[in-house]
Amino acid sequence: MLDKETIDAAIAEHHADPGRRTLQQLLAKEITTTIHGAAEYENAVSASKMLFGNSTSDELRKLDEKTFLAVFAGVPTFDVPRSELPCNILDFLAVKTQVFPSKGEARKMTVGNGVSINKDKVTDIEYQVSEKDIVDGKYILAQKGKKNYFIINII
């Protein structure tokens, strides 16, 4: 469906730097936009950045609830009553939830730059998880290391 000039330019760009995956991205965009529309394509790009890129808390907050839950489907979840916020990060991750099996391990990972709340690194063991951390009025996304995500439902 694209004109020849666009395709030729994409091929040339691919040959210049195959690691950028220009052709794959163009194909994915065209197929997704054609089948699902531009808005769903943008949601898919945001979801991919969330899982595989260096996304930010601002990008996380832009996801609608449906996309947020789809991106993190299958990750462990914990419920924490809203009345228990604010809460120290170590208590939040090891006592209120079982993201970490102990406060000692939570402390070690936090100090070692291995903990994120809503895609923002937390290195201060005095950090207070509070209402400002809640996304969509009911979720907090905790990350342990690079690949371990947890959804905390604020009830």
PDB file of N, CA and C in Angstrom, residues 73-127:
ATOM      1  N   ALA A  73      -0.174  -8.622  31.642  1.00  0.00           N
ATOM      2  CA  ALA A  73      -0.987  -9.814  31.902  1.00  0.00           C
ATOM      3  C   ALA A  73      -0.090 -10.955  32.357  1.00  0.00           C
ATOM      4  N   GLY A  74      -0.496 -11.625  33.395  1.00  0.00           N
ATOM      5  CA  GLY A  74       0.246 -12.786  33.869  1.00  0.00           C
ATOM      6  C   GLY A  74       1.314 -12.476  34.893  1.00  0.00           C
ATOM      7  N   VAL A  75       1.593 -11.198  35.154  1.00  0.00           N
ATOM      8  CA  VAL A  75       2.601 -10.900  36.177  1.00  0.00           C
ATOM      9  C   VAL A  75       1.960 -11.050  37.551  1.00  0.00           C
ATOM     10  N   PRO A  76       2.758 -11.365  38.558  1.00  0.00           N
ATOM     11  CA  PRO A  76       2.205 -11.507  39.904  1.00  0.00           C
ATOM     12  C   PRO A  76       1.564 -10.201  40.382  1.00  0.00           C
ATOM     13  N   THR A  77       0.477 -10.339  41.106  1.00  0.00           N
ATOM     14  CA  THR A  77      -0.209  -9.170  41.632  1.00  0.00           C
ATOM     15  C   THR A  77      -0.402  -9.302  43.139  1.00  0.00           C
ATOM     16  N   PHE A  78      -0.439  -8.168  43.788  1.00  0.00           N
ATOM     17  CA  PHE A  78      -0.685  -8.107  45.222  1.00  0.00           C
ATOM     18  C   PHE A  78      -1.689  -6.997  45.477  1.00  0.00           C
ATOM     19  N   ASP A  79      -2.472  -7.140  46.531  1.00  0.00           N
ATOM     20  CA  ASP A  79      -3.419  -6.113  46.942  1.00  0.00           C
ATOM     21  C   ASP A  79      -2.901  -5.425  48.191  1.00  0.00           C
ATOM     22  N   VAL A  80      -2.953  -4.110  48.181  1.00  0.00           N
ATOM     23  CA  VAL A  80      -2.559  -3.319  49.344  1.00  0.00           C
ATOM     24  C   VAL A  80      -3.656  -2.285  49.582  1.00  0.00           C
ATOM     25  N   PRO A  81      -4.190  -2.234  50.792  1.00  0.00           N
ATOM     26  CA  PRO A  81      -5.209  -1.222  51.088  1.00  0.00           C
ATOM     27  C   PRO A  81      -4.643   0.195  50.980  1.00  0.00           C
ATOM     28  N   ARG A  82      -5.427   1.071  50.408  1.00  0.00           N
ATOM     29  CA  ARG A  82      -5.034   2.475  50.250  1.00  0.00           C
ATOM     30  C   ARG A  82      -4.697   3.103  51.608  1.00  0.00           C
ATOM     31  N   SER A  83      -5.366   2.642  52.639  1.00  0.00           N
ATOM     32  CA  SER A  83      -5.153   3.194  53.983  1.00  0.00           C
ATOM     33  C   SER A  83      -3.745   2.911  54.519  1.00  0.00           C
ATOM     34  N   GLU A  84      -3.019   1.968  53.885  1.00  0.00           N
ATOM     35  CA  GLU A  84      -1.663   1.639  54.351  1.00  0.00           C
ATOM     36  C   GLU A  84      -0.584   2.476  53.664  1.00  0.00           C
ATOM     37  N   LEU A  85      -1.009   3.444  52.866  1.00  0.00           N
ATOM     38  CA  LEU A  85      -0.075   4.378  52.240  1.00  0.00           C
ATOM     39  C   LEU A  85      -0.117   5.687  53.008  1.00  0.00           C
ATOM     40  N   PRO A  86       0.966   6.409  53.134  1.00  0.00           N
ATOM     41  CA  PRO A  86       2.300   6.109  52.637  1.00  0.00           C
ATOM     42  C   PRO A  86       2.960   4.976  53.422  1.00  0.00           C
ATOM     43  N   CYS A  87       3.919   4.360  52.748  1.00  0.00           N
ATOM     44  CA  CYS A  87       4.604   3.203  53.322  1.00  0.00           C
ATOM     45  C   CYS A  87       6.056   3.207  52.856  1.00  0.00           C
ATOM     46  N   ASN A  88       6.964   2.922  53.753  1.00  0.00           N
ATOM     47  CA  ASN A  88       8.381   2.820  53.411  1.00  0.00           C
ATOM     48  C   ASN A  88       8.570   1.772  52.311  1.00  0.00           C
ATOM     49  N   ILE A  89       9.448   2.056  51.364  1.00  0.00           N
ATOM     50  CA  ILE A  89       9.675   1.178  50.211  1.00  0.00           C
ATOM     51  C   ILE A  89      10.022  -0.252  50.623  1.00  0.00           C
ATOM     52  N   LEU A  90      10.820  -0.420  51.647  1.00  0.00           N
ATOM     53  CA  LEU A  90      11.209  -1.771  52.073  1.00  0.00           C
ATOM     54  C   LEU A  90      10.020  -2.528  52.644  1.00  0.00           C
ATOM     55  N   ASP A  91       9.223  -1.867  53.463  1.00  0.00           N
ATOM     56  CA  ASP A  91       8.015  -2.499  53.991  1.00  0.00           C
ATOM     57  C   ASP A  91       7.030  -2.809  52.870  1.00  0.00           C
ATOM     58  N   PHE A  92       6.918  -1.873  51.938  1.00  0.00           N
ATOM     59  CA  PHE A  92       5.990  -2.044  50.829  1.00  0.00           C
ATOM     60  C   PHE A  92       6.348  -3.273  49.995  1.00  0.00           C
ATOM     61  N   LEU A  93       7.635  -3.443  49.704  1.00  0.00           N
ATOM     62  CA  LEU A  93       8.069  -4.522  48.811  1.00  0.00           C
ATOM     63  C   LEU A  93       8.267  -5.871  49.501  1.00  0.00           C
ATOM     64  N   ALA A  94       8.459  -5.874  50.815  1.00  0.00           N
ATOM     65  CA  ALA A  94       8.751  -7.149  51.483  1.00  0.00           C
ATOM     66  C   ALA A  94       7.703  -7.549  52.519  1.00  0.00           C
ATOM     67  N   VAL A  95       6.953  -6.599  53.040  1.00  0.00           N
ATOM     68  CA  VAL A  95       5.971  -6.917  54.078  1.00  0.00           C
ATOM     69  C   VAL A  95       4.550  -6.835  53.516  1.00  0.00           C
ATOM     70  N   LYS A  96       4.198  -5.695  52.939  1.00  0.00           N
ATOM     71  CA  LYS A  96       2.843  -5.502  52.395  1.00  0.00           C
ATOM     72  C   LYS A  96       2.619  -6.376  51.165  1.00  0.00           C
ATOM     73  N   THR A  97       3.677  -6.595  50.405  1.00  0.00           N
ATOM     74  CA  THR A  97       3.646  -7.492  49.238  1.00  0.00           C
ATOM     75  C   THR A  97       4.784  -8.477  49.424  1.00  0.00           C
ATOM     76  N   GLN A  98       4.881  -9.428  48.572  1.00  0.00           N
ATOM     77  CA  GLN A  98       6.005 -10.361  48.633  1.00  0.00           C
ATOM     78  C   GLN A  98       6.859 -10.236  47.380  1.00  0.00           C
ATOM     79  N   VAL A  99       7.067  -8.993  46.929  1.00  0.00           N
ATOM     80  CA  VAL A  99       7.959  -8.754  45.795  1.00  0.00           C
ATOM     81  C   VAL A  99       9.342  -9.287  46.156  1.00  0.00           C
ATOM     82  N   PHE A 100       9.753  -9.052  47.397  1.00  0.00           N
ATOM     83  CA  PHE A 100      11.003  -9.599  47.920  1.00  0.00           C
ATOM     84  C   PHE A 100      10.678 -10.480  49.124  1.00  0.00           C
ATOM     85  N   PRO A 101      11.447 -11.555  49.305  1.00  0.00           N
ATOM     86  CA  PRO A 101      11.175 -12.447  50.439  1.00  0.00           C
ATOM     87  C   PRO A 101      11.565 -11.853  51.791  1.00  0.00           C
ATOM     88  N   SER A 102      12.404 -10.806  51.766  1.00  0.00           N
ATOM     89  CA  SER A 102      12.826 -10.201  53.032  1.00  0.00           C
ATOM     90  C   SER A 102      13.156  -8.735  52.822  1.00  0.00           C
ATOM     91  N   LYS A 103      13.114  -7.992  53.929  1.00  0.00           N
ATOM     92  CA  LYS A 103      13.486  -6.582  53.865  1.00  0.00           C
ATOM     93  C   LYS A 103      14.974  -6.431  53.538  1.00  0.00           C
ATOM     94  N   GLY A 104      15.787  -7.385  53.975  1.00  0.00           N
ATOM     95  CA  GLY A 104      17.216  -7.347  53.675  1.00  0.00           C
ATOM     96  C   GLY A 104      17.477  -7.433  52.183  1.00  0.00           C
ATOM     97  N   GLU A 105      16.795  -8.337  51.520  1.00  0.00           N
ATOM     98  CA  GLU A 105      16.973  -8.460  50.068  1.00  0.00           C
ATOM     99  C   GLU A 105      16.418  -7.220  49.358  1.00  0.00           C
ATOM    100  N   ALA A 106      15.297  -6.706  49.840  1.00  0.00           N
ATOM    101  CA  ALA A 106      14.733  -5.484  49.264  1.00  0.00           C
ATOM    102  C   ALA A 106      15.713  -4.321  49.417  1.00  0.00           C
ATOM    103  N   ARG A 107      16.337  -4.219  50.590  1.00  0.00           N
ATOM    104  CA  ARG A 107      17.316  -3.158  50.842  1.00  0.00           C
ATOM    105  C   ARG A 107      18.502  -3.293  49.877  1.00  0.00           C
ATOM    106  N   LYS A 108      19.026  -4.499  49.752  1.00  0.00           N
ATOM    107  CA  LYS A 108      20.190  -4.740  48.895  1.00  0.00           C
ATOM    108  C   LYS A 108      19.885  -4.368  47.442  1.00  0.00           C
ATOM    109  N   MET A 109      18.736  -4.793  46.935  1.00  0.00           N
ATOM    110  CA  MET A 109      18.381  -4.498  45.546  1.00  0.00           C
ATOM    111  C   MET A 109      18.084  -3.008  45.353  1.00  0.00           C
ATOM    112  N   THR A 110      17.463  -2.380  46.343  1.00  0.00           N
ATOM    113  CA  THR A 110      17.150  -0.961  46.230  1.00  0.00           C
ATOM    114  C   THR A 110      18.426  -0.141  46.173  1.00  0.00           C
ATOM    115  N   VAL A 111      19.324  -0.380  47.105  1.00  0.00           N
ATOM    116  CA  VAL A 111      20.603   0.341  47.137  1.00  0.00           C
ATOM    117  C   VAL A 111      21.423   0.035  45.873  1.00  0.00           C
ATOM    118  N   GLY A 112      21.294  -1.176  45.346  1.00  0.00           N
ATOM    119  CA  GLY A 112      22.033  -1.593  44.157  1.00  0.00           C
ATOM    120  C   GLY A 112      21.387  -1.186  42.845  1.00  0.00           C
ATOM    121  N   ASN A 113      20.408  -0.277  42.895  1.00  0.00           N
ATOM    122  CA  ASN A 113      19.775   0.244  41.681  1.00  0.00           C
ATOM    123  C   ASN A 113      18.930  -0.807  40.963  1.00  0.00           C
ATOM    124  N   GLY A 114      18.387  -1.762  41.701  1.00  0.00           N
ATOM    125  CA  GLY A 114      17.625  -2.841  41.094  1.00  0.00           C
ATOM    126  C   GLY A 114      16.133  -2.781  41.341  1.00  0.00           C
ATOM    127  N   VAL A 115      15.621  -1.626  41.793  1.00  0.00           N
ATOM    128  CA  VAL A 115      14.198  -1.496  42.086  1.00  0.00           C
ATOM    129  C   VAL A 115      13.643  -0.268  41.378  1.00  0.00           C
ATOM    130  N   SER A 116      12.482  -0.452  40.745  1.00  0.00           N
ATOM    131  CA  SER A 116      11.772   0.670  40.125  1.00  0.00           C
ATOM    132  C   SER A 116      10.329   0.642  40.569  1.00  0.00           C
ATOM    133  N   ILE A 117       9.793   1.818  40.764  1.00  0.00           N
ATOM    134  CA  ILE A 117       8.359   1.986  40.995  1.00  0.00           C
ATOM    135  C   ILE A 117       7.841   2.805  39.825  1.00  0.00           C
ATOM    136  N   ASN A 118       6.914   2.221  39.083  1.00  0.00           N
ATOM    137  CA  ASN A 118       6.353   2.879  37.900  1.00  0.00           C
ATOM    138  C   ASN A 118       7.438   3.348  36.927  1.00  0.00           C
ATOM    139  N   LYS A 119       8.430   2.504  36.721  1.00  0.00           N
ATOM    140  CA  LYS A 119       9.525   2.721  35.775  1.00  0.00           C
ATOM    141  C   LYS A 119      10.538   3.761  36.235  1.00  0.00           C
ATOM    142  N   ASP A 120      10.401   4.272  37.451  1.00  0.00           N
ATOM    143  CA  ASP A 120      11.388   5.195  38.014  1.00  0.00           C
ATOM    144  C   ASP A 120      12.242   4.444  39.017  1.00  0.00           C
ATOM    145  N   LYS A 121      13.570   4.518  38.860  1.00  0.00           N
ATOM    146  CA  LYS A 121      14.485   3.865  39.802  1.00  0.00           C
ATOM    147  C   LYS A 121      14.312   4.454  41.193  1.00  0.00           C
ATOM    148  N   VAL A 122      14.346   3.578  42.182  1.00  0.00           N
ATOM    149  CA  VAL A 122      14.304   3.999  43.582  1.00  0.00           C
ATOM    150  C   VAL A 122      15.567   3.445  44.238  1.00  0.00           C
ATOM    151  N   THR A 123      16.409   4.340  44.753  1.00  0.00           N
ATOM    152  CA  THR A 123      17.642   3.903  45.411  1.00  0.00           C
ATOM    153  C   THR A 123      17.688   4.328  46.874  1.00  0.00           C
ATOM    154  N   ASP A 124      16.721   5.116  47.294  1.00  0.00           N
ATOM    155  CA  ASP A 124      16.663   5.610  48.668  1.00  0.00           C
ATOM    156  C   ASP A 124      15.806   4.665  49.505  1.00  0.00           C
ATOM    157  N   ILE A 125      16.414   4.020  50.497  1.00  0.00           N
ATOM    158  CA  ILE A 125      15.663   3.071  51.329  1.00  0.00           C
ATOM    159  C   ILE A 125      14.669   3.782  52.252  1.00  0.00           C
ATOM    160  N   GLU A 126      14.686   5.102  52.269  1.00  0.00           N
ATOM    161  CA  GLU A 126      13.713   5.879  53.049  1.00  0.00           C
ATOM    162  C   GLU A 126      12.541   6.346  52.183  1.00  0.00           C
ATOM    163  N   TYR A 127      12.547   5.985  50.906  1.00  0.00           N
ATOM    164  CA  TYR A 127      11.487   6.398  49.989  1.00  0.00           C
ATOM    165  C   TYR A 127      10.132   5.957  50.522  1.00  0.00           C
TER     166      TYR A 127
END
